[in-house]
Amino acid sequence: MATESQEFYGRWARLYDLIARRTPGIAQLRRRAAAACRLEFGDTVVEMGCGTGANLPFLRERVGPEGTVIGIDFTRPVLERARAATADYDNVYVLQGDATQPPLAADTPDEIDAVLATFVVGMLAAPAGAVDDWCDLVGPDGTVVLANAAPSREWYAPPVNAVFRAIVVLSTPPTTQLRYEDDPARRLEQKIDAAHTRLRERAVAVADETHVFGVVRLTGGLLG
């Protein structure tokens, strides 16, 4: 499944990059996610599943030239775009690796101040366990921020969720099935619920927001 996912996202890296940067309102959402990390100049932040690097400039704005930004993703064509997008920054590093086993031992300062994961946990086999690991990774008073797309719970949800489900099916490899025994949108929602719930359990202070017709859920957790 991991190889299949790598091939899928690598094949569609250019289109994914266009959507990640040009979708109306997406820049504002990414800026909000970076703000939720509660970063200061000089801090270190790690983005798990950085994709084509759309969040990295916003994170770099928060930590300044004295801070450190590390992006991790497992798909080489996607990472090449992330590296190109951040080539002008000497304190932004893009590493190939698994978000559940980040290659940080030799590349990271002693303390990580924040971890950001956007649109990632729905692709993980054990999202709650990954959140536990990310919470353990940040230092005292550090922050973990999750942003994910899931079915809307607003009163106008039915037409929104119909469109959402179609997008989920088209963006889930191998995208060749029209009928599923286990609805992919429902499976995605279960994973996202598990991840966000675990973050709320681990944090001493939590902020929750919804965006884009209630489809995008943003949760920031301050660790004790």
Coordinates of C-alpha atoms in Angstrom, one line a residue:
M1 CA 0.0 0.0 0.0
A2 CA 2.9 2.4 0.8
T3 CA 4.5 1.8 -2.6
E4 CA 1.1 2.3 -4.3
S5 CA 0.5 5.5 -2.5
Q6 CA 4.0 6.8 -3.4
E7 CA 3.5 6.0 -7.1
F8 CA 0.0 7.7 -7.0
Y9 CA 1.1 10.9 -5.3
G10 CA 4.3 11.0 -7.3
R11 CA 2.4 10.7 -10.6
W12 CA 0.1 13.5 -9.6
A13 CA 2.6 15.8 -7.9
R14 CA 2.2 18.7 -10.3
L15 CA -1.6 18.8 -10.0
Y16 CA -1.4 18.3 -6.3
D17 CA 1.0 21.2 -6.0
L18 CA -1.4 23.4 -8.0
I19 CA -4.3 22.5 -5.8
A20 CA -2.3 22.9 -2.6
R21 CA -1.3 26.5 -3.6
R22 CA -4.0 27.8 -5.8
T23 CA -7.3 26.6 -4.3
P24 CA -9.3 29.7 -3.2
G25 CA -8.8 30.4 0.5
I26 CA -6.1 27.7 1.0
A27 CA -3.3 30.2 1.7
Q28 CA -5.4 31.7 4.5
L29 CA -6.0 28.2 5.9
R30 CA -2.3 27.4 5.8
R31 CA -1.4 30.7 7.5
R32 CA -3.9 29.9 10.2
A33 CA -2.4 26.4 10.7
A34 CA 1.0 28.0 11.0
A35 CA -0.3 30.5 13.6
A36 CA -1.8 27.7 15.6
C37 CA 1.6 26.2 16.1
R38 CA 2.4 29.1 18.5
L39 CA 5.9 29.6 17.2
E40 CA 8.4 32.3 18.1
F41 CA 11.5 33.4 16.3
G42 CA 14.3 30.9 16.8
D43 CA 11.9 27.9 17.3
T44 CA 12.1 24.6 15.6
V45 CA 9.0 23.2 13.8
V46 CA 8.5 19.9 12.0
E47 CA 5.8 19.3 9.4
M48 CA 4.8 15.7 9.0
G49 CA 3.8 14.9 5.5
C50 CA 4.8 18.3 4.0
G51 CA 3.8 17.4 0.5
T52 CA 5.0 19.9 -2.1
G53 CA 6.0 22.3 0.7
A54 CA 3.0 24.7 0.6
N55 CA 3.1 25.2 4.4
L56 CA 6.8 25.6 4.8
P57 CA 7.1 29.3 3.8
F58 CA 4.3 30.2 6.4
L59 CA 6.2 28.2 9.1
R60 CA 9.4 29.9 8.2
E61 CA 7.7 33.3 8.6
R62 CA 6.9 32.3 12.1
V63 CA 10.3 31.1 13.2
G64 CA 12.3 33.7 11.3
P65 CA 15.8 33.2 9.9
E66 CA 17.1 32.1 13.3
G67 CA 14.6 29.2 13.6
T68 CA 14.5 25.8 11.9
V69 CA 11.8 24.3 9.7
I70 CA 11.9 20.6 8.8
G71 CA 9.5 19.1 6.3
I72 CA 9.1 15.3 6.0
D73 CA 7.4 13.3 3.2
F74 CA 7.8 9.9 1.7
T75 CA 7.3 10.7 -2.0
R76 CA 10.3 11.8 -4.0
P77 CA 8.6 13.8 -6.8
V78 CA 6.6 15.7 -4.2
L79 CA 9.7 16.4 -2.2
E80 CA 11.5 17.7 -5.2
R81 CA 8.9 20.4 -5.5
A82 CA 9.1 21.2 -1.8
R83 CA 12.9 21.6 -2.1
A84 CA 12.5 23.9 -5.1
A85 CA 9.9 26.0 -3.3
T86 CA 12.2 26.5 -0.3
A87 CA 15.5 26.8 -2.1
D88 CA 16.0 30.4 -1.0
Y89 CA 15.8 29.5 2.7
D90 CA 18.9 28.2 4.4
N91 CA 17.0 27.1 7.5
V92 CA 14.3 25.0 5.8
Y93 CA 15.2 21.3 5.4
V94 CA 13.2 18.8 3.5
L95 CA 13.7 15.1 4.3
Q96 CA 12.4 11.9 2.8
G97 CA 10.9 9.6 5.4
D98 CA 7.7 8.2 7.0
A99 CA 5.7 10.6 9.2
T100 CA 5.3 7.7 11.6
Q101 CA 9.0 7.1 11.8
P102 CA 10.5 10.6 11.1
P103 CA 14.3 10.6 10.3
L104 CA 15.1 13.3 12.9
A105 CA 17.8 11.9 15.2
A106 CA 20.7 13.4 13.3
D107 CA 19.0 16.4 11.8
T108 CA 17.1 18.0 14.6
P109 CA 18.1 20.2 17.6
D110 CA 17.5 18.8 21.1
E111 CA 14.0 20.4 21.4
I112 CA 11.2 20.5 18.9
D113 CA 8.7 23.3 19.7
A114 CA 5.9 22.3 17.4
V115 CA 4.7 19.6 15.0
L116 CA 2.2 20.3 12.2
A117 CA 0.4 17.7 10.2
T118 CA -2.1 18.8 7.5
F119 CA -4.2 16.3 5.5
V120 CA -2.0 13.5 6.7
V121 CA -3.6 11.4 9.4
G122 CA -6.3 10.0 7.1
M123 CA -3.5 8.1 5.2
L124 CA -2.1 6.5 8.3
A125 CA -2.9 3.0 9.5
A126 CA -2.8 4.0 13.2
P127 CA -3.5 7.8 13.3
A128 CA -3.9 7.9 17.1
G129 CA -0.6 6.2 17.6
A130 CA 1.1 8.7 15.3
V131 CA -0.4 11.6 17.3
D132 CA 1.0 10.0 20.5
D133 CA 4.5 9.9 18.9
W134 CA 4.3 13.5 17.7
C135 CA 3.2 14.6 21.2
D136 CA 6.2 12.8 22.7
L137 CA 8.4 14.5 20.2
V138 CA 7.7 18.1 21.1
G139 CA 9.4 19.7 24.1
P140 CA 7.7 21.0 27.2
D141 CA 5.1 23.5 26.4
G142 CA 5.3 22.4 22.8
T143 CA 2.4 22.3 20.3
V144 CA 0.9 19.7 18.0
V145 CA -1.5 21.0 15.2
L146 CA -3.7 18.8 13.0
A147 CA -5.6 20.0 10.0
N148 CA -7.7 17.5 8.1
A149 CA -10.6 17.3 5.7
A150 CA -13.6 15.2 6.8
P151 CA -17.4 15.2 6.1
S152 CA -19.1 18.4 7.2
R153 CA -21.3 18.4 10.3
E154 CA -23.1 21.7 9.4
W155 CA -26.8 21.9 8.8
Y156 CA -26.2 22.3 5.0
A157 CA -23.9 19.2 5.0
P158 CA -25.6 16.8 2.5
P159 CA -24.6 18.6 -0.8
V160 CA -21.2 19.5 0.6
N161 CA -20.5 16.0 1.7
A162 CA -21.6 14.6 -1.7
V163 CA -18.9 16.7 -3.4
F164 CA -16.5 15.8 -0.6
R165 CA -17.0 12.1 -1.0
A166 CA -16.4 12.3 -4.8
I167 CA -13.1 14.1 -4.1
V168 CA -12.1 11.5 -1.6
V169 CA -12.8 8.7 -4.1
L170 CA -10.8 10.4 -6.8
S171 CA -7.9 11.2 -4.6
T172 CA -7.6 7.7 -2.9
P173 CA -5.3 5.3 -4.8
P174 CA -5.9 3.4 -7.0
T175 CA -9.1 5.5 -7.8
T176 CA -10.5 2.6 -10.0
Q177 CA -13.4 1.6 -7.7
L178 CA -16.9 3.1 -7.8
R179 CA -18.4 1.0 -5.0
Y180 CA -16.7 0.1 -1.7
E181 CA -17.8 -2.2 1.0
D182 CA -16.2 0.3 3.4
D183 CA -17.0 3.8 2.4
P184 CA -13.7 5.7 2.0
A185 CA -15.2 9.0 3.2
R186 CA -16.5 7.3 6.4
R187 CA -13.2 5.5 6.9
L188 CA -11.4 8.8 6.5
E189 CA -13.7 10.4 9.1
Q190 CA -13.0 7.6 11.6
K191 CA -9.3 8.1 11.3
I192 CA -9.5 11.8 11.6
D193 CA -11.8 11.6 14.6
A194 CA -9.3 9.2 16.3
A195 CA -6.4 11.5 15.7
H196 CA -8.0 14.7 16.8
T197 CA -9.5 13.0 19.9
R198 CA -6.1 11.6 20.9
L199 CA -4.6 15.1 20.6
R200 CA -7.3 16.5 22.8
E201 CA -6.6 13.8 25.3
R202 CA -2.9 14.5 25.4
A203 CA -3.1 18.3 25.4
V204 CA -3.5 20.6 28.5
A205 CA -5.1 23.3 26.3
V206 CA -7.0 22.8 23.0
A207 CA -8.3 25.1 20.3
D208 CA -10.7 23.7 17.6
E209 CA -11.8 25.4 14.4
T210 CA -13.6 24.5 11.3
H211 CA -13.2 26.0 7.8
V212 CA -14.4 25.5 4.2
F213 CA -18.1 24.8 4.9
G214 CA -17.2 22.7 7.9
V215 CA -15.0 20.3 5.9
V216 CA -11.6 21.3 7.3
R217 CA -11.0 20.6 11.0
L218 CA -8.2 22.4 12.7
T219 CA -7.1 21.3 16.2
G220 CA -4.2 22.8 18.1
G221 CA -3.0 21.1 21.3
L222 CA -0.6 22.6 23.9
L223 CA 1.3 19.9 25.6
G224 CA 2.2 20.0 29.3

